[in-house]
Short mmCIF file of C-alpha atoms in Angstrom, two decimals:
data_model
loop_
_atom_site.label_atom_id
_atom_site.label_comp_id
_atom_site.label_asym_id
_atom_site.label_seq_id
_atom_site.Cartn_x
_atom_site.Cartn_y
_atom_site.Cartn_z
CA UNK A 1 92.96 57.12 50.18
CA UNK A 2 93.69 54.59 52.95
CA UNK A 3 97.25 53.69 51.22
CA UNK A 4 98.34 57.29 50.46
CA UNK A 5 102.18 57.25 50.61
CA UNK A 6 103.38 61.16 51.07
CA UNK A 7 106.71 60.75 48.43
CA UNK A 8 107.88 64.29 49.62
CA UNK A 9 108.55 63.12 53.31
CA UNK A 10 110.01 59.59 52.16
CA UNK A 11 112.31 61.88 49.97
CA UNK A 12 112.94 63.87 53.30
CA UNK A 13 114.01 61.67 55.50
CA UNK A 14 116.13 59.36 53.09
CA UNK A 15 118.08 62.69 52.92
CA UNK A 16 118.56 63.42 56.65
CA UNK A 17 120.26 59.52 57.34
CA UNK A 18 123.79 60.22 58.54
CA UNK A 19 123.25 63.69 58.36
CA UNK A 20 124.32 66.33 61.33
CA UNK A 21 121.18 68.13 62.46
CA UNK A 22 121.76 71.07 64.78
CA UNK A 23 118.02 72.08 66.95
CA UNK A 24 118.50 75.34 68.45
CA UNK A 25 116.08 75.88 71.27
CA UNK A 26 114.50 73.42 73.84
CA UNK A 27 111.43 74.96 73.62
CA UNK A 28 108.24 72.78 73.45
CA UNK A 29 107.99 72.68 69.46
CA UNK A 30 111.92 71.22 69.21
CA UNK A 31 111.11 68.61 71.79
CA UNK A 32 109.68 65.83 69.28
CA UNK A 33 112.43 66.55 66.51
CA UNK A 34 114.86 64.82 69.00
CA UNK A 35 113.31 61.40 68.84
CA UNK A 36 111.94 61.90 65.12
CA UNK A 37 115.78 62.37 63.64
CA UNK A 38 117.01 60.03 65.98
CA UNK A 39 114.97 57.11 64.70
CA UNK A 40 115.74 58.27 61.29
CA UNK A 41 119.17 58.04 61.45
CA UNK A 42 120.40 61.81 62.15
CA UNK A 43 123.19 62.79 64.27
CA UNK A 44 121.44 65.39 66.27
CA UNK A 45 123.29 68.01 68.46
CA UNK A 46 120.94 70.08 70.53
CA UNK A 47 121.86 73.56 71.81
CA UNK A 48 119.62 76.37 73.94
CA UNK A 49 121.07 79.85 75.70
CA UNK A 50 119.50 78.42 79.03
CA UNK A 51 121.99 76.29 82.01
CA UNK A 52 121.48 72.81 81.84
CA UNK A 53 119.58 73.04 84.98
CA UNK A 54 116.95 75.11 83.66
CA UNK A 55 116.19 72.94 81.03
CA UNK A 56 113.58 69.89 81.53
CA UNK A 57 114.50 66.72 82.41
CA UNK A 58 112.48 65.19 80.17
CA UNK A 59 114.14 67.09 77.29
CA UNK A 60 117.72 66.12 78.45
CA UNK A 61 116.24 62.39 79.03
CA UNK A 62 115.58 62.78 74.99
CA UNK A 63 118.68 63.69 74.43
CA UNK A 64 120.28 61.19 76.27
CA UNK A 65 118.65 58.20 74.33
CA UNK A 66 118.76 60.19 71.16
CA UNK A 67 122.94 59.84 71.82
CA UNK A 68 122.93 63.35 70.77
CA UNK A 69 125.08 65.94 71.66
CA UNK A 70 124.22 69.06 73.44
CA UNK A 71 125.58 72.56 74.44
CA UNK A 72 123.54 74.56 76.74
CA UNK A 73 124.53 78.49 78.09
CA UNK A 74 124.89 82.00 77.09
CA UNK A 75 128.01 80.78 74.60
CA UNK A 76 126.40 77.35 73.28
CA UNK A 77 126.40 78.61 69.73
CA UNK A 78 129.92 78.48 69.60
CA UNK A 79 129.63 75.14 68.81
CA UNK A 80 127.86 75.37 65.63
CA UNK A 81 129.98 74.51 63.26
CA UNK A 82 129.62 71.40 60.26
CA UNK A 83 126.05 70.81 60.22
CA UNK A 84 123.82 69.80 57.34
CA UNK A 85 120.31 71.30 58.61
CA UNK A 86 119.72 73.91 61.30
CA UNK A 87 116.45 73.73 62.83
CA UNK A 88 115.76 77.45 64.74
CA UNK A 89 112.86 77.57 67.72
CA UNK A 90 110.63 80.42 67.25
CA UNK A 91 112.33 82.63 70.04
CA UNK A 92 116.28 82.74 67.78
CA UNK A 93 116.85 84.78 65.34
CA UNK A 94 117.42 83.74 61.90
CA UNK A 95 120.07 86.52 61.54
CA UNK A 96 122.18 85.40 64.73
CA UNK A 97 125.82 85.81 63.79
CA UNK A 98 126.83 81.58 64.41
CA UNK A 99 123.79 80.54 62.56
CA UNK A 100 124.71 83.12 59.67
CA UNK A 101 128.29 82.09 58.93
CA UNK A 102 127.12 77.91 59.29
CA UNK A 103 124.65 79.06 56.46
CA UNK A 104 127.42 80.85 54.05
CA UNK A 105 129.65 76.94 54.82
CA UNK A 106 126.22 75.38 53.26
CA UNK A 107 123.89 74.72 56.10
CA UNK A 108 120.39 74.82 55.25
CA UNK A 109 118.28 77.03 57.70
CA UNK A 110 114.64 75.87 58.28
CA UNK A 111 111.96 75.36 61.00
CA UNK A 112 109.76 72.81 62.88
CA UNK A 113 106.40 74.90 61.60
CA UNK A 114 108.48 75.80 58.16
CA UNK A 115 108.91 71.54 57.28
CA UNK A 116 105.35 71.45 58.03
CA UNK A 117 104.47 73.64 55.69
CA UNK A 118 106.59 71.90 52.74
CA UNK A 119 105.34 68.40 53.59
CA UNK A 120 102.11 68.46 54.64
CA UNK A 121 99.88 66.41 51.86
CA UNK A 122 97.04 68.53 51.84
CA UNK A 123 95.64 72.19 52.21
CA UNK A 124 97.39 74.37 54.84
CA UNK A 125 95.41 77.37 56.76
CA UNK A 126 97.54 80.00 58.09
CA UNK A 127 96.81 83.08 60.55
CA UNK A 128 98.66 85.55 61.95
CA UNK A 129 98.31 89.15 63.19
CA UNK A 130 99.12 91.40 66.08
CA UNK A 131 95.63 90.29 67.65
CA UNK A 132 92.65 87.71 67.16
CA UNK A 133 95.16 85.18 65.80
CA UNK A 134 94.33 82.34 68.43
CA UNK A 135 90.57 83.05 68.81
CA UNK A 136 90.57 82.88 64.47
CA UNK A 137 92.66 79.99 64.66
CA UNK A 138 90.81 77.90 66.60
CA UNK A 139 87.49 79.18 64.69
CA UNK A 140 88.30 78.01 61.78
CA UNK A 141 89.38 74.99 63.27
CA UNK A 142 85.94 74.24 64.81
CA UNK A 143 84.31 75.24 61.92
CA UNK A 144 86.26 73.18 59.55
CA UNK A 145 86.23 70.14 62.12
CA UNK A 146 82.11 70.48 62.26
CA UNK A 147 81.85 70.73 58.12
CA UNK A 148 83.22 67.14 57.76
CA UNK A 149 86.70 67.35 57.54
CA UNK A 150 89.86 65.59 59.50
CA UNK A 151 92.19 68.62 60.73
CA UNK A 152 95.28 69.23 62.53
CA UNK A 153 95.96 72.07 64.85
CA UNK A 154 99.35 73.22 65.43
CA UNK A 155 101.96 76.56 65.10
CA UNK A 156 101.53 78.70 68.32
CA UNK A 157 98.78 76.43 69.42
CA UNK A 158 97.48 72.95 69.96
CA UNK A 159 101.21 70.41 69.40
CA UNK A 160 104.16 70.36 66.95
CA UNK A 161 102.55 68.94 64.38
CA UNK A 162 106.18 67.42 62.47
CA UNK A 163 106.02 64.10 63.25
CA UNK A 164 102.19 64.40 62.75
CA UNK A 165 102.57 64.51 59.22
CA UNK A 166 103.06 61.12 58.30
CA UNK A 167 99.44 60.65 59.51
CA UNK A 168 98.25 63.54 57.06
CA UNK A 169 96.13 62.52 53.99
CA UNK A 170 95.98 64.77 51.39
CA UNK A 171 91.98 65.34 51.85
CA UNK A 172 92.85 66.73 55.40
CA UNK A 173 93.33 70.43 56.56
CA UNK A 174 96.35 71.71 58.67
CA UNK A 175 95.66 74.47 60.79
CA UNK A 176 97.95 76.90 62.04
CA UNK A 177 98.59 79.80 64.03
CA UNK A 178 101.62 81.42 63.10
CA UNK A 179 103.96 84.10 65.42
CA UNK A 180 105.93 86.62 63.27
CA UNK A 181 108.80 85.04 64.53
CA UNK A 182 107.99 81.63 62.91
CA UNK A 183 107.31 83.56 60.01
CA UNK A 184 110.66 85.32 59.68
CA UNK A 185 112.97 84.25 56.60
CA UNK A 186 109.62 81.51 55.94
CA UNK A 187 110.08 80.93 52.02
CA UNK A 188 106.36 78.77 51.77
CA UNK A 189 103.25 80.33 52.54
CA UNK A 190 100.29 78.26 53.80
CA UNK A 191 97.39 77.95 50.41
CA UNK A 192 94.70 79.77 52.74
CA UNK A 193 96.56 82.68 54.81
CA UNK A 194 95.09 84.83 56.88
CA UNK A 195 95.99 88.37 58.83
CA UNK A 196 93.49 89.69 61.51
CA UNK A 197 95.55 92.91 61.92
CA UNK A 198 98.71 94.46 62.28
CA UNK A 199 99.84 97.05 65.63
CA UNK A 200 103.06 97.33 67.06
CA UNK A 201 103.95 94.56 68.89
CA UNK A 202 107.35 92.50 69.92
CA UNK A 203 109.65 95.51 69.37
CA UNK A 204 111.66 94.12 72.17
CA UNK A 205 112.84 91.48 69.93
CA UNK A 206 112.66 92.56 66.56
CA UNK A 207 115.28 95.46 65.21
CA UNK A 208 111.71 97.53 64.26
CA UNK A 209 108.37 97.53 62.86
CA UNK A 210 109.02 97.22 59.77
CA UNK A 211 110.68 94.15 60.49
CA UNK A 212 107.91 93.15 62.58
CA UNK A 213 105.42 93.88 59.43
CA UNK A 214 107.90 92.26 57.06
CA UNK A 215 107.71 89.15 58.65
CA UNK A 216 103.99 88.84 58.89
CA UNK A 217 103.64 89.29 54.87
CA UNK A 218 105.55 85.90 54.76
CA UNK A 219 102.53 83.91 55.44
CA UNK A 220 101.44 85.17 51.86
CA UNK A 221 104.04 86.06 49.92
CA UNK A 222 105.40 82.68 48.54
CA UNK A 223 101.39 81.85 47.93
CA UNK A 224 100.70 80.81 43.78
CA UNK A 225 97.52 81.95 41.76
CA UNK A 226 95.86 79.33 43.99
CA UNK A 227 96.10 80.88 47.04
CA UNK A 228 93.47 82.99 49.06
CA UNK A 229 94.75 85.66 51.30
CA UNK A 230 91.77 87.06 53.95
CA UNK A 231 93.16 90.27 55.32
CA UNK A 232 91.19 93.28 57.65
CA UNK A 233 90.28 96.14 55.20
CA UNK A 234 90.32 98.66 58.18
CA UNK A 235 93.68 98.22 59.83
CA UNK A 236 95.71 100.84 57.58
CA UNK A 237 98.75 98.35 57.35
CA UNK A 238 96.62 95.25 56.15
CA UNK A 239 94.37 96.80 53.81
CA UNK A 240 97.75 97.56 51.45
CA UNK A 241 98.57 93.69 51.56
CA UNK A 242 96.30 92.99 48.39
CA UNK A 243 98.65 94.99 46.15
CA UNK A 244 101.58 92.02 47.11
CA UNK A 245 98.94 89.04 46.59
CA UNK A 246 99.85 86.76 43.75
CA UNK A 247 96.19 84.62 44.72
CA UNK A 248 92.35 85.66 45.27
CA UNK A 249 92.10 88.43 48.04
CA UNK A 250 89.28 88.35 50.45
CA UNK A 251 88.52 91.53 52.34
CA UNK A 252 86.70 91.32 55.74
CA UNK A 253 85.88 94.59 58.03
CA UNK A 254 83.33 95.80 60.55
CA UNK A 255 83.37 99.78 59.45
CA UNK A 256 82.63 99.16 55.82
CA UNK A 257 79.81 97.92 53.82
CA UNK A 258 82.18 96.49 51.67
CA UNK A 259 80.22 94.63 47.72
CA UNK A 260 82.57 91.93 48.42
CA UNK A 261 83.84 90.42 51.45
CA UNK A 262 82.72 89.50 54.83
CA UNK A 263 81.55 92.43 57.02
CA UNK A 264 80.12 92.98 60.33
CA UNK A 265 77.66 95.52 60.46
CA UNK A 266 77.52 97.81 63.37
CA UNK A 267 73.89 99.42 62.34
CA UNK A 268 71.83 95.95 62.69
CA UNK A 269 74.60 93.98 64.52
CA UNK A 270 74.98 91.15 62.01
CA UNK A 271 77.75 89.59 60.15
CA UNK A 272 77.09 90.00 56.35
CA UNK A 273 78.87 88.09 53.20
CA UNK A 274 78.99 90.03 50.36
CA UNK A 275 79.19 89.84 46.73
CA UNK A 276 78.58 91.90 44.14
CA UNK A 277 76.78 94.25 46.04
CA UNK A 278 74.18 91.68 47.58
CA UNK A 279 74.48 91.68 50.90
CA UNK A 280 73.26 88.10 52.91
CA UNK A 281 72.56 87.53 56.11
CA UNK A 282 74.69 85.29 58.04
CA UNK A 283 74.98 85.17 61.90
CA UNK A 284 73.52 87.66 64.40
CA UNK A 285 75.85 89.04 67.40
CA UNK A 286 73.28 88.45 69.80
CA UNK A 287 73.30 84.75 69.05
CA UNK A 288 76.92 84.29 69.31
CA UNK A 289 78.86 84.00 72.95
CA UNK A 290 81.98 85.22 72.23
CA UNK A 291 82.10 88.88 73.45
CA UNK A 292 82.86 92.24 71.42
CA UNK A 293 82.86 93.79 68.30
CA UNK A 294 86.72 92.55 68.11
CA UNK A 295 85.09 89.01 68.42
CA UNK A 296 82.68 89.29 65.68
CA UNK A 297 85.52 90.70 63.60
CA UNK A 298 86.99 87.43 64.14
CA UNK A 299 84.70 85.74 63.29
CA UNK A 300 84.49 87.41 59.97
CA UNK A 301 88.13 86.33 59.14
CA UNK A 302 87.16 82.48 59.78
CA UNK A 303 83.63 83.06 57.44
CA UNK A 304 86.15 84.75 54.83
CA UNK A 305 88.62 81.71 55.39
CA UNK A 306 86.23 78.88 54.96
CA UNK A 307 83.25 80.06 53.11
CA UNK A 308 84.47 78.14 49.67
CA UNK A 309 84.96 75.11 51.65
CA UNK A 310 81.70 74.65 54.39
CA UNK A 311 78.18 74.65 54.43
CA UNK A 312 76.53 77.87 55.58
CA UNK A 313 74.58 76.54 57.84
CA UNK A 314 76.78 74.38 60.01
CA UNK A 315 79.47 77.50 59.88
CA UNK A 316 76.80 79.69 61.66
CA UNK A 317 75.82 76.98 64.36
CA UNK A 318 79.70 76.22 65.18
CA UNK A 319 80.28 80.20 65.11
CA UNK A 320 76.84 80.44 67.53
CA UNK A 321 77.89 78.14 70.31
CA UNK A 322 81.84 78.96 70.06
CA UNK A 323 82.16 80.40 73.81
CA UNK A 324 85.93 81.82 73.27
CA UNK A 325 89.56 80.17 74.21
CA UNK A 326 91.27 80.51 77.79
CA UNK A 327 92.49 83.70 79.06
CA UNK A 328 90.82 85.77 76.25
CA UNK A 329 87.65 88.01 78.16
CA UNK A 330 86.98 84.56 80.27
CA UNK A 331 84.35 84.48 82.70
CA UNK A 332 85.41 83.43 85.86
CA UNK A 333 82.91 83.86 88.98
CA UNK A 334 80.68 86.51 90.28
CA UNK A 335 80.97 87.98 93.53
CA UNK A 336 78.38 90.09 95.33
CA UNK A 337 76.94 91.35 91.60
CA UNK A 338 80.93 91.97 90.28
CA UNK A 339 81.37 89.91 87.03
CA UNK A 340 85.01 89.07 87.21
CA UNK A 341 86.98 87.94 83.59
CA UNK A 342 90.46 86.99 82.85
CA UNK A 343 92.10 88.44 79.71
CA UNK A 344 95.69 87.74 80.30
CA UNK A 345 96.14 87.41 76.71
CA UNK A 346 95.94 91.18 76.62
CA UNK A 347 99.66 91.56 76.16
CA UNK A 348 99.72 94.84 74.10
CA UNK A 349 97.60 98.05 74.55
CA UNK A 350 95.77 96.96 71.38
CA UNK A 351 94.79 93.66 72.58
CA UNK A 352 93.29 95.26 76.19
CA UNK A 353 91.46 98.41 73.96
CA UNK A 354 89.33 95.55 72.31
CA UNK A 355 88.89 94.09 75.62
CA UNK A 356 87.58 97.29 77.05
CA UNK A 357 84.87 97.97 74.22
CA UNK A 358 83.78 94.34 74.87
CA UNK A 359 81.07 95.69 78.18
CA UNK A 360 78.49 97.80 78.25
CA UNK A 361 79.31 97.59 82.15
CA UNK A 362 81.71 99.87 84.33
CA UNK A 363 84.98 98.33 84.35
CA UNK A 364 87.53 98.02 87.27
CA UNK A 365 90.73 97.11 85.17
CA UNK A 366 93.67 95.21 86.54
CA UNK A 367 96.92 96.07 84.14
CA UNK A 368 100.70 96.46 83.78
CA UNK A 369 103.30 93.95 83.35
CA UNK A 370 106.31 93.34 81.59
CA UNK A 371 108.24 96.22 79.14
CA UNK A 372 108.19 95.24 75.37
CA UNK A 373 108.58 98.72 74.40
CA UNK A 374 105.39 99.55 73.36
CA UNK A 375 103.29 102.75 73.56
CA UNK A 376 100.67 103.38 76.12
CA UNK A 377 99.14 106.45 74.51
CA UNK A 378 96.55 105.25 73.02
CA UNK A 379 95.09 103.23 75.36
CA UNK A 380 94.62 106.22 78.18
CA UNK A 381 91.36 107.54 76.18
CA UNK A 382 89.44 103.82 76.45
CA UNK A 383 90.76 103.83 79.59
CA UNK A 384 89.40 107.45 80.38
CA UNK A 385 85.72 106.34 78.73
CA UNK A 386 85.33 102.64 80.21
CA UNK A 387 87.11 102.33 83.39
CA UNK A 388 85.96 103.37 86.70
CA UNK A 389 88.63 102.38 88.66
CA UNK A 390 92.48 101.55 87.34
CA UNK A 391 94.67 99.30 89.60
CA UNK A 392 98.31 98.95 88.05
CA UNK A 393 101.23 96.27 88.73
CA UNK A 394 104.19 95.26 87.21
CA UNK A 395 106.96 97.24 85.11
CA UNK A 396 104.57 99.57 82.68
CA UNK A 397 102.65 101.05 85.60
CA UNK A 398 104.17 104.08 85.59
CA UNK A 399 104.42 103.95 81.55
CA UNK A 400 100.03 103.65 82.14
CA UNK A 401 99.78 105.93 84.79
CA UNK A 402 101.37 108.56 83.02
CA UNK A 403 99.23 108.02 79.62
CA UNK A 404 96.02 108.32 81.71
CA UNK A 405 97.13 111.28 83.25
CA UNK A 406 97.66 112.77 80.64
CA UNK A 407 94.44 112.03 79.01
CA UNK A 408 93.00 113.33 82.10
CA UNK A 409 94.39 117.11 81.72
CA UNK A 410 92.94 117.16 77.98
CA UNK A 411 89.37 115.41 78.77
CA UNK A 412 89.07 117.56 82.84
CA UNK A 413 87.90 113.96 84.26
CA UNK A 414 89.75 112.11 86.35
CA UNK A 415 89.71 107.92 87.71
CA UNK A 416 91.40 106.62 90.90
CA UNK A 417 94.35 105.25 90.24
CA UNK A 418 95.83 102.07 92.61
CA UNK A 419 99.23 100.46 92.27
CA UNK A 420 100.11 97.52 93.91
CA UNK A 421 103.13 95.00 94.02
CA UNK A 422 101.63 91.78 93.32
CA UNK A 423 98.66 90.16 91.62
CA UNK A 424 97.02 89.20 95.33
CA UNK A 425 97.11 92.92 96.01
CA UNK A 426 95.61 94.05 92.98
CA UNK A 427 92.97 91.25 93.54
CA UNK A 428 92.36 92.47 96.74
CA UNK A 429 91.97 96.34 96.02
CA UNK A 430 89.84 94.98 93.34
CA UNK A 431 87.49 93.44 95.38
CA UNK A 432 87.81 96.07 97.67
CA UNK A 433 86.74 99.19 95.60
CA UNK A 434 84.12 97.59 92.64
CA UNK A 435 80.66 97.98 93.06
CA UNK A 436 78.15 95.89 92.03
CA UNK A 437 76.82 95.45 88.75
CA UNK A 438 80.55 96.57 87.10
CA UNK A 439 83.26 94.44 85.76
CA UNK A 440 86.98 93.48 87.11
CA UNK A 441 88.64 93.03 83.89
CA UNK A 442 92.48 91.52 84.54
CA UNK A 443 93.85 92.60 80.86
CA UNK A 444 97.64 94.03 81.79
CA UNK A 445 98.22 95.65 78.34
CA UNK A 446 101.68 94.11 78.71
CA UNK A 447 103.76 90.74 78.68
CA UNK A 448 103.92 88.24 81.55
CA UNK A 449 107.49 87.73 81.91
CA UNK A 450 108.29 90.58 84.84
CA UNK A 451 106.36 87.72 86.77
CA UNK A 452 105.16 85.11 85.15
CA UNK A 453 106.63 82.42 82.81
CA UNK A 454 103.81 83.18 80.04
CA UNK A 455 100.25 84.62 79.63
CA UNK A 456 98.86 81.30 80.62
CA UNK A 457 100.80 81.18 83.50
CA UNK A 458 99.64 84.38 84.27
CA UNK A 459 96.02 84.15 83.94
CA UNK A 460 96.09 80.37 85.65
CA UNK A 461 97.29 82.18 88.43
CA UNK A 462 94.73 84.89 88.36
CA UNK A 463 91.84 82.45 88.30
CA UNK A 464 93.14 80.34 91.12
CA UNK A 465 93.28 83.58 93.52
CA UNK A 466 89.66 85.16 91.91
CA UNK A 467 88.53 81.57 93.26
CA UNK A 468 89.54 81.53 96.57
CA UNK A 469 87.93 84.80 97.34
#
C-alpha cells in the first residue's frame, strides 16, 4: 500500500490553484490551512472578529509569507466578498449574514474538520455528545492504536489533521472528536459515529436546543447502509436517534440489560456485550482506573465502537490500564488525608453531577464560573446528597446558591455555603474547612471564560496553586 495515491485530494487541490480562499477564524485548527493553500497556489485572505494585536504573532507571521490578505475586528466580514471557498472555524456561525449572501454569489461553505471528512482514504470514527466525548475519543483511540492499527487523532482534540491527510493510507483510522459547532450545516458523516449523550449545553451560542440537538444528528445523518451509529439508550434524546439511522445501530447503556448492545451492569459491576440475549463478560469496574459509573459508560461507547474491528482481549487490557485524560476527575496530591482532583472539564451541571457520583467519599466542591445560560436545578439534589461543604466563585454562584437553597427547604438539610472571589480563595477555604478522609473536587458546573481563556487554562491553573500548598 506503500504507493497509495489518494485521487480525491489530487482532484482537490488542482481545483483550489488560483482560487480565492477566505479562512474565517485564527483559531488553532485554521492555522495550518494558511501555509497548506499557500503552497498550493490559493490566494488566501484571512479574517477573525479579534484586533490585530490579540491575534498571535506566529499566525500573522503565516500570513505574512503566505502574501495573504487579512482583515481583523468587530467589522472584518465586511470584506467578504468574491471568494471561491469559505473555510468557517468552529466558533462562526454558518448562518452569519456576510458568509450567507457570499454563499447565494456561489461560494462554497466548508470546514477544516468537514475536508477531512471528504478526503480522508480510509475509515473515519466520529464522537460527539454533551459529555464523555473526549474521554470516548481518546478510548477508542488507545484501543484502536493497541489492536494493530495506524490512527490519527484530531477534531476538538489532538491537531488539525488537514494537511495530515496526504499521509493517510486507506488501511488507517481517523479519529475524531467532534463539537456541535463543527457539526453544524456538516453534509458527511464519519462511517463509525458515535453520541455519548445529549443535555443542554452551549445555549449561549446557539439560537436553542433544538438547534443544539440538530446539529449533533449531523455526525450520522449523511452515514450509507455501511455505517454504524453507537448511541446511549438511556439519555431520552439519544435513544430516538435509531429511528433517523440509515446504517447498523448499536445501543450501549448502564440501566438496561439490554439482548443486544454493550451494557454496564450496576448489580455485579461489569461491562457486558450482548447479543441475542447472551450476555458475556467483558471488563470488571474494579479493574479499570478511570473513575465512575459515567466512566464505565464510556467505556461502553468505545467497546460498542470497536468491537467489529479489535480483539477482545487487547480491548479489555487497553480499557484496564486507561487512567483518564487531563482535567477530567484528575488526581492531583493529597494533603493531610484530603484527596484533592481537578475536573475543570465540568463545564455544565451535567458534566459536574457525573463527577459527584464518581466518590464514595465526602466531597468539598469548588464550582461556578462563567454564564452559558444553563440551568442549575438539577444539580442542587447531588449537591444536597454528596457534598459536605460548597465553596462558589465566578458568575453562576448565585445561579448555584440559589438551586441548593432551594433544595434545602424541600429535603430540611442544609450545607455551608462559601463564596469567594478568586480561585486562591476558594483553594484556601478549601483547605481550610475539609477534613480528612473527604474529597476537594474543583468541577465549576460552568465555562472558564469569566476568568480563564479555556478549561485547560483553568484547571492548569488550579493544579499549579493545589501544588504549592
Amino acid at each position: 500500500m506503500s504507493n497509495y495515491v489518494n485521487e480525491k485530494l489530487n482532484k482537490f487541490n488542482e481545483e483550489i490553484k488560483n482560487k480565492r480562499i477566505a479562512i474565517i477564524g485564527m483559531g488553532v485548527s485554521n492555522k495550518p490551512l494558511i501555509d497548506y493553500f499557500y503552497n498550493h497556489g490559493a490566494k488566501v485572505t484571512a479574517f477573525d472578529n479579534r484586533e490585530k494585536d490579540k491575534i498571535d504573532s506566529d499566525i500573522i507571521a503565516s500570513l505574512d509569507k503566505a502574501n495573504a490578505n487579512y482583515y481583523f475586528g468587530a467589522n472584518s466580514l465586511e470584506h467578504l466578498v468574491g471568494f471561491d471557498y469559505i473555510f468557517r472555524s468552529p466558533s462562526c456561525r454558518p448562518d452569519t449574514p456576510e458568509i450567507v449572501k457570499e454563499i447565494e454569489r456561489g461560494a462554497i461553505l466548508t470546514s477544516e474538520i468537514e475536508k477531512v471528512l471528504e478526503l480522508a482514504p480510509c475509515k473515519v470514527v466520529g464522537v460527539t455528545g454533551s459529555d464523555g466525548k473526549t474521554t470516548t475519543t481518546t478510548l477508542i483511540y488507545k484501543i484502536l492504536e493497541a489492536n494493530g492499527y495506524h490512527c490519527f487523532l484530531g477534531g476538538n482534540i489532538g491537531t488539525p489533521l488537514f494537511t495530515e491527510i496526504e499521509n493517510m493510507k486507506p488501511e488507517d483510522i481517523v479519529v475524531l472528536e467532534l463539537s456541535s459547532f463543527q457539526l453544524m450545516n456538516m453534509k458527511i458523516s464519519p462511517q463509525i459515529a458515535v453520541v455519548t449523550n445529549i443535555a443542554p449545553n452551549h445555549l449561549n451560542v446557539h439560537k436553542d436546543y433544538q438547534e443544539y440537538i440538530d446539529s449533533k444528528k449531523n455526525i450520522f445523518l449523511h452515514q450509507n447502509e455501511q455505517g454504524l451509529l453507537v448511541i446511549n439508550k438511556d439519555n431520552d434524546i439519544t435513544k430516538e436517534f435509531y429511528k433517523e439511522a440509515k446504517g447498523k445501530v448499536r445501543f450501549f447503556s448502564s440501566r438496561e440489560l439490554l439482548d443486544n448492545g454493550v451494557i454496564f451492569d450496576r448489580e455485579d459491576n461489569i461491562i457486558k456485550v450482548c447479543e441475542d440475549g447472551v450476555r458475556k463478560h467483558f471488563v470488571k469496574k474494579e479493574n479499570m482506573k478511570l473513575r465512575g459509573v459515567h466512566n464505565c459508560e464510556n467505556a461502553c461507547a468505545a467497546i460498542s465502537a470497536t468491537l467489529d474491528l479489535c480483539k477482545e482481549d487487547i480491548t479489555r487490557k487497553t480499557i484496564e490500564e486507561f487512567s483518564g485524560v487531563e482535567h477530567r476527575l484528575e488526581y492531583i496530591r493529597t494533603i493531610n488525608g484530603v484527596k484533592w482532583y481537578n475536573d475543570s472539564i465540568g463545564t455544565s451541571p451535567s458534566r459536574t453531577i457525573a463527577g459527584l457520583n464518581s466518590y464514595e467519599e465526602k466531597i468539598v466542591l469548588i464550582a461556578g464560573g462563567y454564564d452559558k445560560h444553563l440551568d442549575y436545578e438539577p444539580i442542587a439534589k447531588p449537591i444536597l446528597q454528596n457534598v459536605s461543604k460548597l465553596i462558589l466563585v465566578g458568575q453562576t454562584s448565585e445561579k448555584i446558591q440559589n438551586a441548593v437553597l432551594e433544595e434545602e427547604k424541600e429535603e430540611g438539610k442544609s450545607i455551608p455555603i462559601y463564596r469567594c472571589n478568586t480561585l486562591e480563595e476558594t483553594i484556601k477555604k478549601a483547605k481550610e474547612v475539609a477534613v480528612e478522609g473527604e474529597v476537594v473536587l474543583f468541577s465549576p458546573a460552568s465555562a472558564s471564560f469569566d476568568m480563564f481563556k479555556n478549561f485547560e487554562d483553568r484547571g492548569n491553573k488550579f493544579k499549579e496553586l493545589v501544588n504549592e500548598i
